[in-house]
Tab-separated table of C-alpha atoms in Angstrom:
chain	number	residue	atom	x	y	z
Z	1	UNK	CA	-203.165	194.409	42.855
Z	2	UNK	CA	-202.513	195.769	46.101
Z	3	UNK	CA	-199.551	198.136	46.665
Z	4	UNK	CA	-198.577	199.161	50.491
Z	5	UNK	CA	-195.663	200.888	51.288
Z	6	UNK	CA	-193.918	201.043	54.842
Z	7	UNK	CA	-192.995	204.542	55.288
Z	8	UNK	CA	-190.051	205.810	57.635
Z	9	UNK	CA	-191.237	209.459	57.856
Z	10	UNK	CA	-190.005	210.817	54.367
Z	11	UNK	CA	-188.614	207.669	53.140
Z	12	UNK	CA	-189.658	204.447	51.482
Z	13	UNK	CA	-188.811	201.549	53.291
Z	14	UNK	CA	-190.433	198.221	52.458
Z	15	UNK	CA	-192.570	198.162	49.067
Z	16	UNK	CA	-195.418	195.115	48.932
Z	17	UNK	CA	-197.024	193.859	45.871
Z	18	UNK	CA	-199.728	191.920	45.871
Z	19	UNK	CA	-201.439	190.271	42.298
Z	20	UNK	CA	-204.682	188.408	42.514
Z	21	UNK	CA	-205.004	186.560	39.276
Z	22	UNK	CA	-207.875	183.977	38.444
Z	23	UNK	CA	-206.226	181.474	36.347
Z	24	UNK	CA	-208.100	178.177	36.236
Z	25	UNK	CA	-210.735	178.941	38.452
Z	26	UNK	CA	-214.490	178.590	38.037
Z	27	UNK	CA	-216.539	181.713	38.616
Z	28	UNK	CA	-219.906	181.515	39.719
Z	29	UNK	CA	-222.537	183.320	37.846
Z	30	UNK	CA	-223.092	185.961	40.477
Z	31	UNK	CA	-219.725	187.181	39.537
Z	32	UNK	CA	-221.093	188.984	36.357
Z	33	UNK	CA	-217.938	190.945	35.523
Z	34	UNK	CA	-215.324	188.470	37.068
Z	35	UNK	CA	-213.482	185.829	34.575
Z	36	UNK	CA	-210.249	183.531	34.471
Z	37	UNK	CA	-208.052	183.439	31.882
Z	38	UNK	CA	-208.505	179.666	31.267
Z	39	UNK	CA	-211.923	181.033	30.634
Z	40	UNK	CA	-211.058	183.360	28.204
Z	41	UNK	CA	-208.514	181.634	26.467
Z	42	UNK	CA	-210.219	178.340	26.631
Z	43	UNK	CA	-207.059	176.549	27.707
Z	44	UNK	CA	-205.768	175.403	31.016
Z	45	UNK	CA	-203.108	177.827	32.289
Z	46	UNK	CA	-199.782	176.200	33.323
Z	47	UNK	CA	-199.320	178.095	36.894
Z	48	UNK	CA	-195.315	177.437	36.737
Z	49	UNK	CA	-195.159	178.992	33.613
Z	50	UNK	CA	-197.455	181.926	34.191
Z	51	UNK	CA	-195.445	182.840	37.413
Z	52	UNK	CA	-192.481	182.669	35.321
Z	53	UNK	CA	-193.875	185.139	33.117
Z	54	UNK	CA	-195.212	187.446	35.639
Z	55	UNK	CA	-191.912	187.559	37.364
Z	56	UNK	CA	-189.818	188.500	34.559
Z	57	UNK	CA	-192.251	191.075	33.339
Z	58	UNK	CA	-192.058	192.743	37.489
Z	59	UNK	CA	-188.205	192.603	37.191
Z	60	UNK	CA	-188.269	194.399	33.751
Z	61	UNK	CA	-191.174	196.636	35.173
Z	62	UNK	CA	-188.445	197.318	38.218
Z	63	UNK	CA	-185.247	198.034	36.449
Z	64	UNK	CA	-187.270	200.255	34.150
Z	65	UNK	CA	-188.603	201.939	37.638
Z	66	UNK	CA	-184.904	201.952	38.590
Z	67	UNK	CA	-183.199	203.588	35.110
Z	68	UNK	CA	-186.133	205.516	33.820
Z	69	UNK	CA	-189.065	206.056	36.735
Z	70	UNK	CA	-190.815	208.740	34.344
Z	71	UNK	CA	-191.303	206.172	31.858
Z	72	UNK	CA	-192.782	203.620	34.274
Z	73	UNK	CA	-194.953	206.717	35.623
Z	74	UNK	CA	-196.229	207.546	32.284
Z	75	UNK	CA	-197.554	204.033	31.124
Z	76	UNK	CA	-199.209	204.386	34.808
Z	77	UNK	CA	-201.053	207.041	34.768
Z	78	UNK	CA	-201.898	206.583	30.658
Z	79	UNK	CA	-203.616	202.989	32.249
Z	80	UNK	CA	-204.986	204.852	35.030
Z	81	UNK	CA	-208.835	204.670	35.268
Z	82	UNK	CA	-209.110	206.795	38.024
Z	83	UNK	CA	-207.619	210.424	36.334
Z	84	UNK	CA	-209.933	212.745	35.342
Z	85	UNK	CA	-213.074	211.047	37.628
Z	86	UNK	CA	-214.599	212.680	41.136
Z	87	UNK	CA	-213.535	210.273	43.465
Z	88	UNK	CA	-213.566	209.558	47.228
Z	89	UNK	CA	-210.665	208.756	49.103
Z	90	UNK	CA	-210.408	207.941	52.701
Z	91	UNK	CA	-206.498	208.018	52.976
Z	92	UNK	CA	-204.236	206.070	55.701
Z	93	UNK	CA	-205.063	207.799	58.628
Z	94	UNK	CA	-209.066	207.845	58.242
Z	95	UNK	CA	-209.502	211.311	56.483
Z	96	UNK	CA	-211.956	211.431	53.775
Z	97	UNK	CA	-211.368	213.507	50.565
Z	98	UNK	CA	-213.444	214.108	47.871
Z	99	UNK	CA	-211.770	215.824	44.820
Z	100	UNK	CA	-210.951	214.809	40.664
Z	101	UNK	CA	-207.984	212.803	40.789
Z	102	UNK	CA	-205.406	214.806	38.902
Z	103	UNK	CA	-202.346	212.957	38.479
Z	104	UNK	CA	-199.880	210.811	39.955
Z	105	UNK	CA	-196.721	212.428	41.185
Z	106	UNK	CA	-193.158	211.112	41.191
Z	107	UNK	CA	-193.420	209.881	44.610
Z	108	UNK	CA	-196.503	207.631	43.160
Z	109	UNK	CA	-199.034	209.621	45.876
Z	110	UNK	CA	-202.736	210.460	44.150
Z	111	UNK	CA	-202.723	213.910	43.343
Z	112	UNK	CA	-206.462	215.047	43.934
Z	113	UNK	CA	-208.005	218.616	43.032
Z	114	UNK	CA	-210.522	218.980	45.822
Z	115	UNK	CA	-212.059	222.234	44.841
Z	116	UNK	CA	-209.061	224.519	44.215
Z	117	UNK	CA	-206.635	222.848	46.644
Z	118	UNK	CA	-204.510	219.851	45.680
Z	119	UNK	CA	-204.399	216.958	47.990
Z	120	UNK	CA	-201.546	214.079	47.823
Z	121	UNK	CA	-202.686	210.526	48.949
Z	122	UNK	CA	-199.602	208.254	49.951
Z	123	UNK	CA	-201.964	205.663	50.940
Z	124	UNK	CA	-205.431	204.301	51.170
Z	125	UNK	CA	-208.320	203.505	49.621
Z	126	UNK	CA	-210.918	204.566	46.880
Z	127	UNK	CA	-214.469	204.665	48.509
Z	128	UNK	CA	-216.301	205.237	44.901
Z	129	UNK	CA	-216.698	207.709	41.869
């Protein structure tokens, strides 16, 4: 999943969401950890049915986000494999930070503890752990 937000000053603009899912792909053996839904289920996946289901779930999440953003944030934090770990992040301006991923704030920023000071990363790439 790739997520990007177009910021205009302090205001959020367009949110871009990219989702890549291996449905009926034959995964080469050199990708040890990769798989596809058809490999996991033993069945061919109907592309239209999958897309309908994905869009329905995303619509439900968007509705929940609008009505109860704290619920979405709590779920996001519960599912995060990053929080609580030492990570290295390169933000959108090219600055690199190393610290413990503490939380995700109400704006969706990753909050890092960098040895006693907190850094908010609104956009960037986790380079390592």
